Amino acid sequence: MQASLKLLRAGLSWRIGNGLQVKIWEDKWLPRPHFLVPPSHLNDTAAVTWVSDLINPVLRCWDESLLTKWFPQSMVDIIKEISISLGQRGDRMIWEGTNNGIFTVKSAYNLHRELLANEGGGSSMVQTQSDSWKVM
């Protein structure tokens, strides 16, 4: 059961709508494999807590001056690729393993294989499991 929860947590991410529910430094909201670590050179990361803090509320676009203050340019470019809701559509959880964001057993299996490979665990076993998946 614990392994299943770990797998689910690894595959879930936020799709940004209005940014009101997603915490910048704690939640997964950037496309894989990117993640955020609070910048060590800035002491007051509490000044921006929610993804909505990074959005210009009038223009409904990313606030580039804030982005460049808090993130390196490579991360700013990644964030600017994320679409923002022009209305007030809320944020929602999605499954990263599929293009449509909907969980499938096959995508969970593929993520499990990827996590095993990244941990350096049992590459020959991974290949055997891959072959058995095709039979199913």
JSON list of C-alpha atoms in Angstrom, two decimals:
[
{"chain": "A", "resi": 1, "resn": "MET", "atom": "CA", "xyz": [0.00, 0.00, 0.00]},
{"chain": "A", "resi": 2, "resn": "GLN", "atom": "CA", "xyz": [2.83, 2.42, 0.88]},
{"chain": "A", "resi": 3, "resn": "ALA", "atom": "CA", "xyz": [4.52, 1.77, -2.47]},
{"chain": "A", "resi": 4, "resn": "SER", "atom": "CA", "xyz": [1.25, 2.51, -4.29]},
{"chain": "A", "resi": 5, "resn": "LEU", "atom": "CA", "xyz": [0.84, 5.82, -2.47]},
{"chain": "A", "resi": 6, "resn": "LYS", "atom": "CA", "xyz": [4.44, 6.75, -3.24]},
{"chain": "A", "resi": 7, "resn": "LEU", "atom": "CA", "xyz": [3.82, 5.99, -6.92]},
{"chain": "A", "resi": 8, "resn": "LEU", "atom": "CA", "xyz": [0.62, 8.07, -6.96]},
{"chain": "A", "resi": 9, "resn": "ARG", "atom": "CA", "xyz": [2.38, 11.02, -5.33]},
{"chain": "A", "resi": 10, "resn": "ALA", "atom": "CA", "xyz": [5.19, 10.78, -7.86]},
{"chain": "A", "resi": 11, "resn": "GLY", "atom": "CA", "xyz": [2.76, 10.90, -10.78]},
{"chain": "A", "resi": 12, "resn": "LEU", "atom": "CA", "xyz": [0.36, 13.60, -9.60]},
{"chain": "A", "resi": 13, "resn": "SER", "atom": "CA", "xyz": [0.92, 17.25, -10.37]},
{"chain": "A", "resi": 14, "resn": "TRP", "atom": "CA", "xyz": [-1.06, 20.47, -10.40]},
{"chain": "A", "resi": 15, "resn": "ARG", "atom": "CA", "xyz": [-2.38, 22.01, -13.61]},
{"chain": "A", "resi": 16, "resn": "ILE", "atom": "CA", "xyz": [-2.49, 25.74, -13.02]},
{"chain": "A", "resi": 17, "resn": "GLY", "atom": "CA", "xyz": [-5.78, 27.55, -13.45]},
{"chain": "A", "resi": 18, "resn": "ASN", "atom": "CA", "xyz": [-5.83, 30.64, -11.25]},
{"chain": "A", "resi": 19, "resn": "GLY", "atom": "CA", "xyz": [-2.93, 29.55, -9.00]},
{"chain": "A", "resi": 20, "resn": "LEU", "atom": "CA", "xyz": [-4.86, 30.05, -5.75]},
{"chain": "A", "resi": 21, "resn": "GLN", "atom": "CA", "xyz": [-4.52, 26.45, -4.50]},
{"chain": "A", "resi": 22, "resn": "VAL", "atom": "CA", "xyz": [-0.91, 25.71, -5.41]},
{"chain": "A", "resi": 23, "resn": "LYS", "atom": "CA", "xyz": [2.03, 26.49, -3.14]},
{"chain": "A", "resi": 24, "resn": "ILE", "atom": "CA", "xyz": [5.10, 27.55, -5.10]},
{"chain": "A", "resi": 25, "resn": "TRP", "atom": "CA", "xyz": [7.76, 25.90, -2.95]},
{"chain": "A", "resi": 26, "resn": "GLU", "atom": "CA", "xyz": [5.84, 22.83, -1.73]},
{"chain": "A", "resi": 27, "resn": "ASP", "atom": "CA", "xyz": [3.59, 21.55, -4.51]},
{"chain": "A", "resi": 28, "resn": "LYS", "atom": "CA", "xyz": [4.48, 19.90, -7.80]},
{"chain": "A", "resi": 29, "resn": "TRP", "atom": "CA", "xyz": [3.29, 22.23, -10.54]},
{"chain": "A", "resi": 30, "resn": "LEU", "atom": "CA", "xyz": [6.12, 22.39, -13.04]},
{"chain": "A", "resi": 31, "resn": "PRO", "atom": "CA", "xyz": [6.31, 19.86, -15.87]},
{"chain": "A", "resi": 32, "resn": "ARG", "atom": "CA", "xyz": [8.49, 16.84, -15.13]},
{"chain": "A", "resi": 33, "resn": "PRO", "atom": "CA", "xyz": [11.39, 16.54, -14.48]},
{"chain": "A", "resi": 34, "resn": "HIS", "atom": "CA", "xyz": [11.58, 20.10, -13.10]},
{"chain": "A", "resi": 35, "resn": "PHE", "atom": "CA", "xyz": [11.04, 21.01, -9.46]},
{"chain": "A", "resi": 36, "resn": "LEU", "atom": "CA", "xyz": [11.57, 24.10, -7.37]},
{"chain": "A", "resi": 37, "resn": "VAL", "atom": "CA", "xyz": [13.86, 24.63, -4.43]},
{"chain": "A", "resi": 38, "resn": "PRO", "atom": "CA", "xyz": [13.57, 27.91, -2.54]},
{"chain": "A", "resi": 39, "resn": "PRO", "atom": "CA", "xyz": [16.47, 30.12, -3.61]},
{"chain": "A", "resi": 40, "resn": "SER", "atom": "CA", "xyz": [19.13, 30.27, -0.91]},
{"chain": "A", "resi": 41, "resn": "HIS", "atom": "CA", "xyz": [20.16, 33.82, -1.84]},
{"chain": "A", "resi": 42, "resn": "LEU", "atom": "CA", "xyz": [16.69, 35.15, -0.97]},
{"chain": "A", "resi": 43, "resn": "ASN", "atom": "CA", "xyz": [15.67, 34.96, 2.67]},
{"chain": "A", "resi": 44, "resn": "ASP", "atom": "CA", "xyz": [12.00, 35.91, 2.49]},
{"chain": "A", "resi": 45, "resn": "THR", "atom": "CA", "xyz": [10.44, 33.20, 0.33]},
{"chain": "A", "resi": 46, "resn": "ALA", "atom": "CA", "xyz": [7.25, 33.73, 2.37]},
{"chain": "A", "resi": 47, "resn": "ALA", "atom": "CA", "xyz": [6.71, 36.89, 0.31]},
{"chain": "A", "resi": 48, "resn": "VAL", "atom": "CA", "xyz": [5.53, 34.63, -2.50]},
{"chain": "A", "resi": 49, "resn": "THR", "atom": "CA", "xyz": [3.67, 31.57, -1.28]},
{"chain": "A", "resi": 50, "resn": "TRP", "atom": "CA", "xyz": [1.03, 30.77, -3.87]},
{"chain": "A", "resi": 51, "resn": "VAL", "atom": "CA", "xyz": [1.44, 30.43, -7.63]},
{"chain": "A", "resi": 52, "resn": "SER", "atom": "CA", "xyz": [-1.22, 33.16, -7.89]},
{"chain": "A", "resi": 53, "resn": "ASP", "atom": "CA", "xyz": [1.35, 35.53, -6.33]},
{"chain": "A", "resi": 54, "resn": "LEU", "atom": "CA", "xyz": [3.37, 35.17, -9.55]},
{"chain": "A", "resi": 55, "resn": "ILE", "atom": "CA", "xyz": [0.41, 36.07, -11.79]},
{"chain": "A", "resi": 56, "resn": "ASN", "atom": "CA", "xyz": [-0.52, 39.62, -12.76]},
{"chain": "A", "resi": 57, "resn": "PRO", "atom": "CA", "xyz": [-4.17, 39.75, -11.60]},
{"chain": "A", "resi": 58, "resn": "VAL", "atom": "CA", "xyz": [-5.23, 42.39, -14.14]},
{"chain": "A", "resi": 59, "resn": "LEU", "atom": "CA", "xyz": [-3.55, 41.07, -17.27]},
{"chain": "A", "resi": 60, "resn": "ARG", "atom": "CA", "xyz": [-3.87, 37.37, -16.26]},
{"chain": "A", "resi": 61, "resn": "CYS", "atom": "CA", "xyz": [-0.30, 36.58, -17.32]},
{"chain": "A", "resi": 62, "resn": "TRP", "atom": "CA", "xyz": [2.92, 35.70, -15.52]},
{"chain": "A", "resi": 63, "resn": "ASP", "atom": "CA", "xyz": [4.49, 38.66, -13.71]},
{"chain": "A", "resi": 64, "resn": "GLU", "atom": "CA", "xyz": [7.93, 38.59, -15.34]},
{"chain": "A", "resi": 65, "resn": "SER", "atom": "CA", "xyz": [9.50, 40.98, -12.83]},
{"chain": "A", "resi": 66, "resn": "LEU", "atom": "CA", "xyz": [8.58, 38.62, -9.97]},
{"chain": "A", "resi": 67, "resn": "LEU", "atom": "CA", "xyz": [9.64, 35.54, -11.92]},
{"chain": "A", "resi": 68, "resn": "THR", "atom": "CA", "xyz": [13.09, 36.98, -12.63]},
{"chain": "A", "resi": 69, "resn": "LYS", "atom": "CA", "xyz": [13.43, 38.04, -8.98]},
{"chain": "A", "resi": 70, "resn": "TRP", "atom": "CA", "xyz": [12.80, 34.53, -7.64]},
{"chain": "A", "resi": 71, "resn": "PHE", "atom": "CA", "xyz": [14.03, 32.15, -10.36]},
{"chain": "A", "resi": 72, "resn": "PRO", "atom": "CA", "xyz": [16.97, 31.69, -12.72]},
{"chain": "A", "resi": 73, "resn": "GLN", "atom": "CA", "xyz": [16.22, 32.50, -16.37]},
{"chain": "A", "resi": 74, "resn": "SER", "atom": "CA", "xyz": [16.07, 28.83, -17.37]},
{"chain": "A", "resi": 75, "resn": "MET", "atom": "CA", "xyz": [13.27, 28.28, -14.83]},
{"chain": "A", "resi": 76, "resn": "VAL", "atom": "CA", "xyz": [11.50, 31.51, -15.86]},
{"chain": "A", "resi": 77, "resn": "ASP", "atom": "CA", "xyz": [11.36, 30.19, -19.43]},
{"chain": "A", "resi": 78, "resn": "ILE", "atom": "CA", "xyz": [9.79, 26.93, -18.23]},
{"chain": "A", "resi": 79, "resn": "ILE", "atom": "CA", "xyz": [7.22, 28.73, -16.07]},
{"chain": "A", "resi": 80, "resn": "LYS", "atom": "CA", "xyz": [6.23, 31.10, -18.89]},
{"chain": "A", "resi": 81, "resn": "GLU", "atom": "CA", "xyz": [5.35, 28.06, -21.03]},
{"chain": "A", "resi": 82, "resn": "ILE", "atom": "CA", "xyz": [2.59, 27.14, -18.55]},
{"chain": "A", "resi": 83, "resn": "SER", "atom": "CA", "xyz": [-0.82, 28.44, -19.64]},
{"chain": "A", "resi": 84, "resn": "ILE", "atom": "CA", "xyz": [-2.84, 30.42, -17.13]},
{"chain": "A", "resi": 85, "resn": "SER", "atom": "CA", "xyz": [-6.64, 30.47, -17.01]},
{"chain": "A", "resi": 86, "resn": "LEU", "atom": "CA", "xyz": [-7.95, 33.74, -18.43]},
{"chain": "A", "resi": 87, "resn": "GLY", "atom": "CA", "xyz": [-11.04, 33.36, -16.24]},
{"chain": "A", "resi": 88, "resn": "GLN", "atom": "CA", "xyz": [-11.09, 32.10, -12.70]},
{"chain": "A", "resi": 89, "resn": "ARG", "atom": "CA", "xyz": [-10.90, 28.38, -13.44]},
{"chain": "A", "resi": 90, "resn": "GLY", "atom": "CA", "xyz": [-9.41, 26.66, -10.42]},
{"chain": "A", "resi": 91, "resn": "ASP", "atom": "CA", "xyz": [-6.24, 24.61, -10.27]},
{"chain": "A", "resi": 92, "resn": "ARG", "atom": "CA", "xyz": [-6.65, 20.86, -10.60]},
{"chain": "A", "resi": 93, "resn": "MET", "atom": "CA", "xyz": [-4.68, 17.71, -9.99]},
{"chain": "A", "resi": 94, "resn": "ILE", "atom": "CA", "xyz": [-3.59, 15.77, -13.07]},
{"chain": "A", "resi": 95, "resn": "TRP", "atom": "CA", "xyz": [-1.72, 12.56, -13.76]},
{"chain": "A", "resi": 96, "resn": "GLU", "atom": "CA", "xyz": [1.60, 13.38, -15.44]},
{"chain": "A", "resi": 97, "resn": "GLY", "atom": "CA", "xyz": [1.95, 9.98, -17.08]},
{"chain": "A", "resi": 98, "resn": "THR", "atom": "CA", "xyz": [-0.59, 10.67, -19.83]},
{"chain": "A", "resi": 99, "resn": "ASN", "atom": "CA", "xyz": [-1.12, 13.52, -22.29]},
{"chain": "A", "resi": 100, "resn": "ASN", "atom": "CA", "xyz": [-4.70, 14.08, -21.13]},
{"chain": "A", "resi": 101, "resn": "GLY", "atom": "CA", "xyz": [-3.85, 14.02, -17.41]},
{"chain": "A", "resi": 102, "resn": "ILE", "atom": "CA", "xyz": [-6.05, 11.01, -16.66]},
{"chain": "A", "resi": 103, "resn": "PHE", "atom": "CA", "xyz": [-4.63, 8.08, -14.70]},
{"chain": "A", "resi": 104, "resn": "THR", "atom": "CA", "xyz": [-4.19, 4.71, -16.43]},
{"chain": "A", "resi": 105, "resn": "VAL", "atom": "CA", "xyz": [-2.71, 1.51, -15.05]},
{"chain": "A", "resi": 106, "resn": "LYS", "atom": "CA", "xyz": [-0.30, 1.37, -17.99]},
{"chain": "A", "resi": 107, "resn": "SER", "atom": "CA", "xyz": [1.02, 4.88, -17.30]},
{"chain": "A", "resi": 108, "resn": "ALA", "atom": "CA", "xyz": [1.43, 4.03, -13.60]},
{"chain": "A", "resi": 109, "resn": "TYR", "atom": "CA", "xyz": [3.35, 0.92, -14.59]},
{"chain": "A", "resi": 110, "resn": "ASN", "atom": "CA", "xyz": [5.60, 2.97, -16.90]},
{"chain": "A", "resi": 111, "resn": "LEU", "atom": "CA", "xyz": [6.24, 5.49, -14.12]},
{"chain": "A", "resi": 112, "resn": "HIS", "atom": "CA", "xyz": [7.06, 2.65, -11.74]},
{"chain": "A", "resi": 113, "resn": "ARG", "atom": "CA", "xyz": [9.62, 1.31, -14.23]},
{"chain": "A", "resi": 114, "resn": "GLU", "atom": "CA", "xyz": [11.10, 4.79, -14.64]},
{"chain": "A", "resi": 115, "resn": "LEU", "atom": "CA", "xyz": [11.41, 5.26, -10.87]},
{"chain": "A", "resi": 116, "resn": "LEU", "atom": "CA", "xyz": [13.08, 1.86, -10.52]},
{"chain": "A", "resi": 117, "resn": "ALA", "atom": "CA", "xyz": [15.54, 2.70, -13.27]},
{"chain": "A", "resi": 118, "resn": "ASN", "atom": "CA", "xyz": [16.33, 6.07, -11.66]},
{"chain": "A", "resi": 119, "resn": "GLU", "atom": "CA", "xyz": [16.99, 4.37, -8.33]},
{"chain": "A", "resi": 120, "resn": "GLY", "atom": "CA", "xyz": [19.37, 1.98, -10.11]},
{"chain": "A", "resi": 121, "resn": "GLY", "atom": "CA", "xyz": [17.28, -1.00, -9.12]},
{"chain": "A", "resi": 122, "resn": "GLY", "atom": "CA", "xyz": [17.11, -4.16, -11.20]},
{"chain": "A", "resi": 123, "resn": "SER", "atom": "CA", "xyz": [17.39, -3.20, -14.85]},
{"chain": "A", "resi": 124, "resn": "SER", "atom": "CA", "xyz": [17.16, -6.84, -15.99]},
{"chain": "A", "resi": 125, "resn": "MET", "atom": "CA", "xyz": [13.99, -7.23, -13.91]},
{"chain": "A", "resi": 126, "resn": "VAL", "atom": "CA", "xyz": [12.57, -4.08, -15.48]},
{"chain": "A", "resi": 127, "resn": "GLN", "atom": "CA", "xyz": [13.10, -5.51, -18.95]},
{"chain": "A", "resi": 128, "resn": "THR", "atom": "CA", "xyz": [11.37, -8.76, -18.00]},
{"chain": "A", "resi": 129, "resn": "GLN", "atom": "CA", "xyz": [8.42, -6.85, -16.56]},
{"chain": "A", "resi": 130, "resn": "SER", "atom": "CA", "xyz": [8.22, -4.77, -19.72]},
{"chain": "A", "resi": 131, "resn": "ASP", "atom": "CA", "xyz": [7.91, -7.87, -21.85]},
{"chain": "A", "resi": 132, "resn": "SER", "atom": "CA", "xyz": [5.18, -9.29, -19.60]},
{"chain": "A", "resi": 133, "resn": "TRP", "atom": "CA", "xyz": [3.22, -6.01, -19.84]},
{"chain": "A", "resi": 134, "resn": "LYS", "atom": "CA", "xyz": [3.02, -6.43, -23.61]},
{"chain": "A", "resi": 135, "resn": "VAL", "atom": "CA", "xyz": [1.50, -9.90, -23.15]},
{"chain": "A", "resi": 136, "resn": "MET", "atom": "CA", "xyz": [-1.24, -8.49, -20.90]}
]
